[in-house]
Short mmCIF file of C-alpha atoms and ligand atoms in Angstrom, two decimals:
data_model
loop_
_atom_site.label_atom_id
_atom_site.label_comp_id
_atom_site.label_asym_id
_atom_site.label_seq_id
_atom_site.Cartn_x
_atom_site.Cartn_y
_atom_site.Cartn_z
CA MET A 106 49.34 -4.93 105.02
CA ARG A 107 51.23 -2.22 103.18
CA ILE A 108 49.46 -1.79 99.88
CA GLY A 109 50.32 0.35 96.86
CA ILE A 110 47.40 1.51 94.71
CA VAL A 111 47.90 2.88 91.23
CA CYS A 112 44.97 4.47 89.39
CA TYR A 113 43.77 7.36 87.31
CA PRO A 114 43.01 10.20 89.71
CA THR A 115 40.09 11.51 87.68
CA PHE A 116 36.28 11.25 87.95
CA GLY A 117 36.24 8.03 85.86
CA GLY A 118 34.80 4.93 87.51
CA SER A 119 38.13 3.10 87.78
CA GLY A 120 39.71 5.97 89.71
CA VAL A 121 36.66 6.34 91.93
CA LEU A 122 36.61 2.62 92.72
CA ALA A 123 40.35 2.45 93.38
CA THR A 124 40.20 5.47 95.68
CA GLU A 125 37.20 4.17 97.62
CA LEU A 126 38.94 0.79 97.95
CA GLY A 127 42.10 2.45 99.30
CA LYS A 128 40.07 4.46 101.80
CA ALA A 129 38.19 1.36 102.97
CA LEU A 130 41.43 -0.62 103.36
CA ALA A 131 42.96 2.23 105.36
CA ARG A 132 39.93 2.24 107.66
CA GLU A 133 40.55 -1.50 108.19
CA GLY A 134 44.02 -0.63 109.46
CA HIS A 135 46.11 -1.27 106.32
CA MET A 136 48.72 1.24 105.19
CA VAL A 137 47.70 2.46 101.75
CA HIS A 138 50.03 4.27 99.37
CA PHE A 139 48.45 5.93 96.33
CA ILE A 140 50.79 6.41 93.40
CA THR A 141 49.39 8.66 90.70
CA TYR A 142 50.01 11.92 88.84
CA GLN A 143 47.45 13.96 90.76
CA GLN A 144 45.54 13.79 94.02
CA PRO A 145 42.58 11.43 93.31
CA VAL A 146 39.27 13.34 93.27
CA ARG A 147 37.67 11.19 95.94
CA LEU A 148 40.69 11.58 98.23
CA SER A 149 39.94 15.03 99.52
CA GLU A 150 39.92 14.31 103.26
CA PHE A 151 42.84 13.43 105.54
CA ILE A 152 42.94 9.75 106.52
CA PRO A 153 45.80 8.77 108.84
CA ASN A 154 46.78 5.50 107.10
CA ILE A 155 46.82 6.96 103.61
CA TYR A 156 49.92 8.20 101.86
CA TYR A 157 50.00 9.93 98.53
CA HIS A 158 52.96 9.85 96.14
CA GLU A 159 52.75 12.09 93.12
CA VAL A 160 54.39 10.90 89.92
CA GLN A 161 56.49 13.76 88.57
CA VAL A 162 57.10 13.73 84.85
CA PRO A 163 59.96 16.12 84.08
CA THR A 164 59.82 17.75 80.67
CA TYR A 165 62.79 18.08 78.39
CA PRO A 166 62.96 19.86 75.01
CA LEU A 167 63.62 16.54 73.29
CA PHE A 168 60.35 15.06 74.54
CA ASP A 169 57.32 15.72 72.41
CA TYR A 170 55.70 13.11 74.63
CA PRO A 171 57.03 13.07 78.22
CA PRO A 172 57.56 9.39 79.18
CA TYR A 173 54.90 9.00 81.90
CA GLU A 174 55.17 5.22 82.03
CA THR A 175 58.89 5.40 82.81
CA ALA A 176 58.31 8.01 85.50
CA LEU A 177 55.50 5.90 86.94
CA ALA A 178 57.60 2.71 87.05
CA SER A 179 60.46 4.58 88.73
CA THR A 180 58.10 6.09 91.30
CA MET A 181 56.65 2.62 91.97
CA VAL A 182 60.16 1.27 92.61
CA ASP A 183 60.94 4.15 94.93
CA VAL A 184 57.70 3.87 96.92
CA ILE A 185 57.81 0.06 97.19
CA ARG A 186 61.44 0.10 98.30
CA ASN A 187 61.17 2.93 100.82
CA ASN A 188 57.90 1.81 102.34
CA ASN A 189 58.51 -1.91 102.14
CA LEU A 190 55.17 -2.50 100.42
CA ASP A 191 53.66 -5.99 100.47
CA LEU A 192 51.90 -5.70 97.13
CA LEU A 193 50.93 -3.41 94.31
CA HIS A 194 47.33 -3.19 93.09
CA VAL A 195 46.98 -1.43 89.74
CA HIS A 196 43.63 -0.29 88.37
CA TYR A 197 43.18 -0.02 84.58
CA ALA A 198 45.71 -1.94 82.54
CA ILE A 199 47.10 0.91 80.43
CA PRO A 200 49.83 1.86 81.28
CA HIS A 201 49.65 0.72 84.89
CA ALA A 202 50.11 -3.03 84.36
CA SER A 203 53.18 -2.63 82.15
CA ALA A 204 54.74 -0.02 84.46
CA ALA A 205 54.14 -2.42 87.36
CA TYR A 206 55.84 -5.23 85.44
CA MET A 207 58.87 -3.00 84.88
CA ALA A 208 58.98 -2.03 88.59
CA LYS A 209 58.63 -5.68 89.61
CA LYS A 210 61.57 -6.70 87.41
CA ILE A 211 63.77 -3.90 88.74
CA LEU A 212 63.03 -4.90 92.32
CA GLU A 213 63.60 -8.59 91.54
CA LYS A 214 67.20 -7.70 90.67
CA GLU A 215 67.51 -6.32 94.20
CA GLY A 216 66.07 -9.49 95.73
CA MET A 217 62.69 -7.96 96.51
CA HIS A 218 59.51 -9.68 95.43
CA ILE A 219 56.39 -7.60 94.90
CA PRO A 220 53.12 -9.29 93.87
CA VAL A 221 51.21 -7.28 91.28
CA ILE A 222 47.42 -7.41 91.10
CA THR A 223 45.78 -5.91 88.03
CA THR A 224 42.12 -4.95 88.03
CA LEU A 225 40.60 -4.54 84.59
CA HIS A 226 37.90 -1.90 84.40
CA GLY A 227 36.50 -1.83 80.87
CA THR A 228 37.82 0.43 78.18
CA ASP A 229 41.36 -0.78 78.97
CA ILE A 230 40.15 -4.00 77.29
CA THR A 231 37.12 -3.28 75.16
CA LEU A 232 38.13 0.00 73.54
CA VAL A 233 41.65 1.32 74.05
CA GLY A 234 43.35 -1.95 74.97
CA ARG A 235 42.29 -3.83 71.88
CA ASP A 236 43.68 -1.11 69.61
CA LYS A 237 46.70 -2.68 67.93
CA THR A 238 48.87 0.23 69.03
CA TYR A 239 48.57 -1.04 72.60
CA ALA A 240 47.33 -4.64 72.40
CA PRO A 241 50.63 -6.61 72.58
CA VAL A 242 51.82 -4.69 75.64
CA VAL A 243 48.41 -4.92 77.32
CA ALA A 244 48.16 -8.68 76.77
CA PHE A 245 51.74 -9.28 77.92
CA SER A 246 51.49 -7.20 81.07
CA ILE A 247 48.13 -8.67 82.06
CA ASN A 248 49.63 -12.14 81.72
CA GLN A 249 52.59 -11.10 83.85
CA SER A 250 50.39 -9.94 86.71
CA ASP A 251 50.31 -12.25 89.73
CA ALA A 252 46.52 -11.92 89.90
CA ILE A 253 43.98 -10.47 87.51
CA THR A 254 40.53 -9.31 88.48
CA ALA A 255 37.67 -7.97 86.36
CA VAL A 256 34.73 -5.91 87.60
CA SER A 257 32.05 -8.10 85.97
CA ASN A 258 31.57 -11.50 84.34
CA ASN A 259 31.04 -9.72 81.06
CA LEU A 260 34.41 -7.98 81.26
CA ARG A 261 36.12 -11.24 82.20
CA ASP A 262 34.59 -12.93 79.14
CA GLU A 263 35.46 -10.00 76.86
CA THR A 264 39.06 -10.12 78.08
CA TYR A 265 39.35 -13.83 77.28
CA LYS A 266 37.82 -13.19 73.86
CA THR A 267 40.11 -10.25 73.08
CA PHE A 268 43.46 -11.47 74.36
CA ASN A 269 45.24 -14.74 74.81
CA ILE A 270 45.14 -14.76 78.60
CA GLU A 271 46.80 -17.73 80.22
CA LYS A 272 45.72 -17.04 83.78
CA GLU A 273 42.49 -17.11 85.70
CA ILE A 274 40.63 -13.83 85.80
CA GLU A 275 38.67 -13.50 89.03
CA VAL A 276 35.52 -11.42 89.09
CA ILE A 277 35.21 -9.01 91.97
CA TYR A 278 32.25 -6.73 91.42
CA ASN A 279 32.51 -3.00 91.94
CA PHE A 280 31.05 -1.74 95.19
CA VAL A 281 29.27 1.21 96.70
CA ASP A 282 29.11 2.60 100.21
CA VAL A 283 25.37 2.18 100.70
CA GLN A 284 25.32 4.15 103.93
CA ARG A 285 26.98 7.15 102.31
CA PHE A 286 24.47 7.17 99.46
CA SER A 287 21.39 6.76 101.65
CA ARG A 288 20.83 10.49 102.06
CA LYS A 289 17.66 12.43 102.73
CA PRO A 290 16.93 14.86 99.89
CA ILE A 291 17.69 18.51 100.58
CA ASP A 292 14.29 20.11 99.91
CA ALA A 293 15.71 23.53 99.04
CA PHE A 294 17.97 21.94 96.42
CA ARG A 295 15.10 19.95 94.94
CA LYS A 296 13.01 23.11 94.71
CA VAL A 297 15.74 24.96 92.81
CA ILE A 298 15.91 22.20 90.21
CA ALA A 299 12.22 21.30 90.06
CA PRO A 300 10.23 24.26 91.47
CA ASN A 301 6.85 22.81 90.52
CA GLY A 302 7.45 19.27 91.74
CA GLU A 303 8.58 17.96 88.35
CA ARG A 304 10.24 14.54 88.18
CA ILE A 305 14.05 14.78 88.12
CA LEU A 306 15.97 12.67 85.60
CA LEU A 307 19.73 12.39 85.92
CA HIS A 308 22.69 11.31 83.87
CA ALA A 309 26.32 11.29 85.05
CA SER A 310 29.31 10.37 82.91
CA ASN A 311 32.41 11.62 81.14
CA PHE A 312 30.31 12.44 78.05
CA ARG A 313 32.38 10.28 75.74
CA LYS A 314 30.94 8.88 72.51
CA ILE A 315 30.44 5.48 74.11
CA LYS A 316 27.87 7.01 76.53
CA ARG A 317 25.53 8.11 73.69
CA VAL A 318 24.44 11.23 75.60
CA GLN A 319 22.27 12.38 72.73
CA ASP A 320 20.05 9.38 73.46
CA ILE A 321 19.53 10.79 76.95
CA VAL A 322 18.23 14.03 75.45
CA LYS A 323 15.93 12.11 73.10
CA ILE A 324 14.49 10.06 75.95
CA PHE A 325 13.97 13.19 78.02
CA TYR A 326 12.18 14.82 75.08
CA GLU A 327 9.77 11.86 74.85
CA VAL A 328 9.17 11.71 78.61
CA GLN A 329 8.55 15.42 78.84
CA LYS A 330 5.71 15.22 76.33
CA LYS A 331 3.71 13.28 78.93
CA ILE A 332 5.26 13.95 82.35
CA PRO A 333 6.54 17.29 83.68
CA ALA A 334 10.26 16.68 84.20
CA LYS A 335 13.70 18.20 84.52
CA LEU A 336 17.00 16.71 83.41
CA LEU A 337 20.31 17.07 85.25
CA PHE A 338 23.59 16.30 83.53
CA VAL A 339 26.54 15.66 85.85
CA GLY A 340 30.08 15.53 84.46
CA ASP A 341 31.57 16.89 81.32
CA GLY A 342 33.34 15.75 78.19
CA PRO A 343 33.56 15.82 74.41
CA GLU A 344 29.88 15.10 73.61
CA ARG A 345 28.41 17.78 75.85
CA GLN A 346 28.06 20.33 73.10
CA ALA A 347 26.28 17.91 70.77
CA ALA A 348 23.83 17.08 73.58
CA GLU A 349 23.20 20.75 74.21
CA GLU A 350 22.63 21.47 70.52
CA LEU A 351 20.17 18.61 70.21
CA ALA A 352 18.31 19.80 73.30
CA ARG A 353 18.06 23.28 71.81
CA SER A 354 16.74 21.98 68.53
CA LEU A 355 14.14 19.84 70.36
CA GLY A 356 13.14 22.79 72.54
CA VAL A 357 13.97 21.09 75.87
CA CYS A 358 17.08 23.08 76.73
CA ASP A 359 15.39 25.23 79.37
CA ASP A 360 14.41 22.15 81.34
CA MET A 361 17.91 20.76 81.41
CA ARG A 362 20.88 21.73 83.47
CA PHE A 363 24.57 20.86 83.13
CA VAL A 364 26.06 20.97 86.61
CA GLY A 365 29.60 19.88 85.64
CA LYS A 366 31.86 17.53 87.57
CA GLN A 367 30.61 17.05 91.12
CA GLU A 368 32.15 15.41 94.15
CA GLN A 369 28.98 15.28 96.25
CA MET A 370 27.11 12.79 94.07
CA GLU A 371 25.15 11.56 97.08
CA ASP A 372 23.43 14.93 97.51
CA ILE A 373 22.54 15.15 93.83
CA LEU A 374 21.31 11.57 93.63
CA ALA A 375 19.17 12.14 96.72
CA ILE A 376 16.89 14.49 94.77
CA ALA A 377 16.73 12.36 91.60
CA ASP A 378 13.81 10.14 90.51
CA LEU A 379 15.41 8.29 87.62
CA PHE A 380 18.94 7.62 86.38
CA LEU A 381 19.56 7.22 82.65
CA LEU A 382 22.52 5.33 81.19
CA THR A 383 22.37 4.81 77.44
CA SER A 384 25.91 3.53 76.84
CA GLU A 385 26.97 1.45 73.90
CA TYR A 386 29.04 -0.54 76.40
CA GLU A 387 29.64 -0.56 80.14
CA SER A 388 31.77 -3.20 81.78
CA PHE A 389 29.82 -2.55 84.96
CA GLY A 390 28.24 0.92 85.25
CA LEU A 391 29.39 2.16 88.65
CA ALA A 392 27.41 5.39 88.21
CA ALA A 393 24.21 3.32 87.90
CA LEU A 394 25.06 1.36 91.04
CA GLU A 395 25.63 4.58 92.98
CA ALA A 396 22.23 5.76 91.75
CA MET A 397 20.56 2.56 92.96
CA ALA A 398 22.27 2.86 96.34
CA ALA A 399 20.64 6.28 96.61
CA GLY A 400 17.28 4.68 95.82
CA VAL A 401 17.15 5.88 92.22
CA PRO A 402 15.84 3.40 89.63
CA VAL A 403 17.80 3.01 86.41
CA ILE A 404 16.84 3.02 82.75
CA SER A 405 19.81 1.62 80.89
CA THR A 406 20.88 -0.27 77.85
CA ASN A 407 21.48 -3.99 78.23
CA ALA A 408 25.08 -3.67 77.05
CA GLY A 409 28.06 -5.38 78.67
CA GLY A 410 27.89 -5.82 82.42
CA LEU A 411 24.79 -3.65 82.96
CA LYS A 412 22.70 -6.84 82.92
CA GLU A 413 24.59 -7.92 86.01
CA ILE A 414 23.48 -4.93 88.09
CA ASN A 415 20.19 -3.59 86.71
CA ILE A 416 17.29 -6.02 87.05
CA ASN A 417 14.69 -5.57 84.36
CA GLY A 418 11.31 -4.66 85.81
CA GLU A 419 12.69 -4.58 89.37
CA THR A 420 15.37 -1.93 89.81
CA GLY A 421 14.54 -0.24 86.51
CA TYR A 422 14.41 -1.37 82.90
CA MET A 423 16.84 -2.19 80.12
CA ALA A 424 16.60 -2.01 76.35
CA ASP A 425 18.85 -2.51 73.34
CA VAL A 426 21.42 0.18 72.57
CA GLY A 427 19.70 3.04 70.73
CA ASP A 428 16.15 1.83 71.42
CA ILE A 429 14.89 5.27 72.47
CA LEU A 430 11.24 4.31 72.25
CA THR A 431 11.43 1.44 74.72
CA MET A 432 13.62 3.37 77.12
CA SER A 433 11.24 6.37 77.00
CA ARG A 434 8.15 4.19 77.53
CA LYS A 435 9.77 2.36 80.42
CA ALA A 436 10.90 5.64 81.98
CA MET A 437 7.29 6.84 81.85
CA ASP A 438 6.09 3.54 83.36
CA ILE A 439 8.34 4.13 86.35
CA LEU A 440 7.50 7.81 86.73
CA GLN A 441 3.76 7.56 86.07
CA ASP A 442 2.61 7.62 89.70
CA ASP A 443 4.14 7.99 93.15
CA GLU A 444 3.29 4.44 94.24
CA THR A 445 5.02 2.81 91.26
CA LEU A 446 8.03 5.08 91.61
CA LYS A 447 8.27 4.31 95.31
CA GLY A 448 8.35 0.58 94.60
CA PHE A 449 11.16 0.93 92.05
CA LYS A 450 13.11 3.19 94.41
CA LYS A 451 12.89 0.68 97.22
CA ARG A 452 13.87 -2.28 95.09
CA ALA A 453 16.81 -0.35 93.60
CA ALA A 454 18.08 0.55 97.08
CA ASP A 455 17.61 -3.02 98.33
CA HIS A 456 19.44 -4.52 95.37
CA ALA A 457 22.39 -2.13 95.76
CA LYS A 458 23.04 -3.65 99.20
CA LYS A 459 24.35 -6.77 97.48
CA PHE A 460 27.24 -4.60 96.24
CA ASP A 461 27.83 -2.85 99.54
CA ILE A 462 31.41 -1.95 100.37
CA ALA A 463 31.24 -4.19 103.44
CA ASN A 464 30.62 -7.25 101.24
CA ILE A 465 33.18 -6.57 98.51
CA VAL A 466 36.27 -5.08 100.18
CA PRO A 467 36.92 -8.32 102.16
CA LEU A 468 37.15 -10.15 98.81
CA TYR A 469 40.11 -7.96 97.85
CA GLU A 470 41.67 -8.50 101.27
CA GLU A 471 41.31 -12.27 100.85
CA LEU A 472 42.95 -12.05 97.45
CA TYR A 473 45.85 -10.02 98.85
CA GLU A 474 46.33 -12.45 101.72
CA ARG A 475 46.50 -15.38 99.32
CA PHE A 476 49.46 -13.77 97.63
CA LEU A 477 51.24 -12.86 100.82
CA VAL A 478 51.04 -16.46 101.98
CA MET A 479 51.90 -18.02 98.62
CA GLU A 480 54.68 -15.74 97.56
CA LYS A 481 58.04 -16.25 99.25
CA PRO A 482 60.87 -13.71 99.07
CA LEU A 483 63.49 -14.56 96.45
O1 LIG B 243 33.23 4.76 81.59
C1 LIG B 243 34.29 5.32 81.40
O2 LIG B 243 34.55 5.86 80.34
C2 LIG B 243 35.33 5.38 82.49
C3 LIG B 243 35.87 4.02 82.82
C4 LIG B 243 37.05 4.12 83.77
O3 LIG B 243 37.96 3.36 83.54
O4 LIG B 243 37.09 4.89 84.69
O5 LIG B 243 34.83 3.26 83.44
C5 LIG B 243 34.97 1.86 83.40
O6 LIG B 243 35.24 1.41 84.72
C6 LIG B 243 34.17 1.61 85.66
C7 LIG B 243 34.64 1.15 87.02
O7 LIG B 243 34.97 -0.20 87.03
C8 LIG B 243 32.92 0.87 85.18
O8 LIG B 243 31.87 1.05 86.10
C9 LIG B 243 32.51 1.40 83.80
O9 LIG B 243 31.42 0.64 83.33
C10 LIG B 243 33.69 1.24 82.83
N1 LIG B 243 33.35 1.90 81.57
C11 LIG B 243 33.19 1.22 80.43
O10 LIG B 243 33.26 0.02 80.36
C12 LIG B 243 32.82 2.05 79.24
#
């Protein structure tokens, strides 16, 4: 198949998932065309079946806001036409679904039919999408998609609650390449972070308000009272400074490290003992799944789709949003002795296999095939 993939090229989960999907499809022999404004972060190596088309957004003195969506739709038309694509798969509704609708309509006039599949990822529905500035366009363009998928049951239900969606939303869970994340820890790296064998706690996100990163610091503060530990923060974003200030005021700053945005998550996760995710909402929590695949148990909130991936008492623990005390106690339960920790690590790694890339990518291929068979050229 010749597949167009549209996504955000950044470190966010939707971009990561879309890029990994494109890479997996290319390995299966499909021709994959990425259409985005920048080279996706997880697309650093050369893969023969992958093509990359950068969306150029020319500036003009009249434009206070360069019209990205128009440039994107035009690039879609160009790429679909010139490469005879079979379908377009857009990740994150805003503005990808509406740009795809525009491209589809333009091509229809030329007698070309292009099925559009929209995958909803989370904040495109639960945060940004429901804002009335965007909502009518989001709802319309989702409804115009030929197929709609959501990354968890929770997100599917939230989408039905938020918008008047007339079509079926299929759930296709996010995935992880279990083999890639099953790394042996690099001892020298572990020693740099935890020179005296301290437990290593880890958080990775875009540090937006919804992640409640200050809760991570509070949990670490509680854990550290009882168990020697270090905290690694991966990623960056608007709440980083607040987290740092809180850590300083609690006196735990010297035991924490901000390592910024990292591509080699598998190497970092390999040295971690516990992953913390304190979000107010997660449609899925891909970062937590990647942690589990690396054999790292997860302490998370029970918000949104996290209940669908983290199993309480098995792969980690969950608590209500903001319940620092429970999350700290449960973290200590996991970290208290090597035997207990080993059990959680094993169960986390085993559970992640359910979401292995090999099980999930075929579901997308089946979905694509359904549309190729059903849809006839105009
Ligand atoms: O979490 C973010 O702020 C980034 C966002 C994105 O669109 O990249 O992540 C969303 O999509 C991920 C991939 O499907 C999910 O794993 C995240 O849970 C989801 N984030 C939220 O729902 C807040």
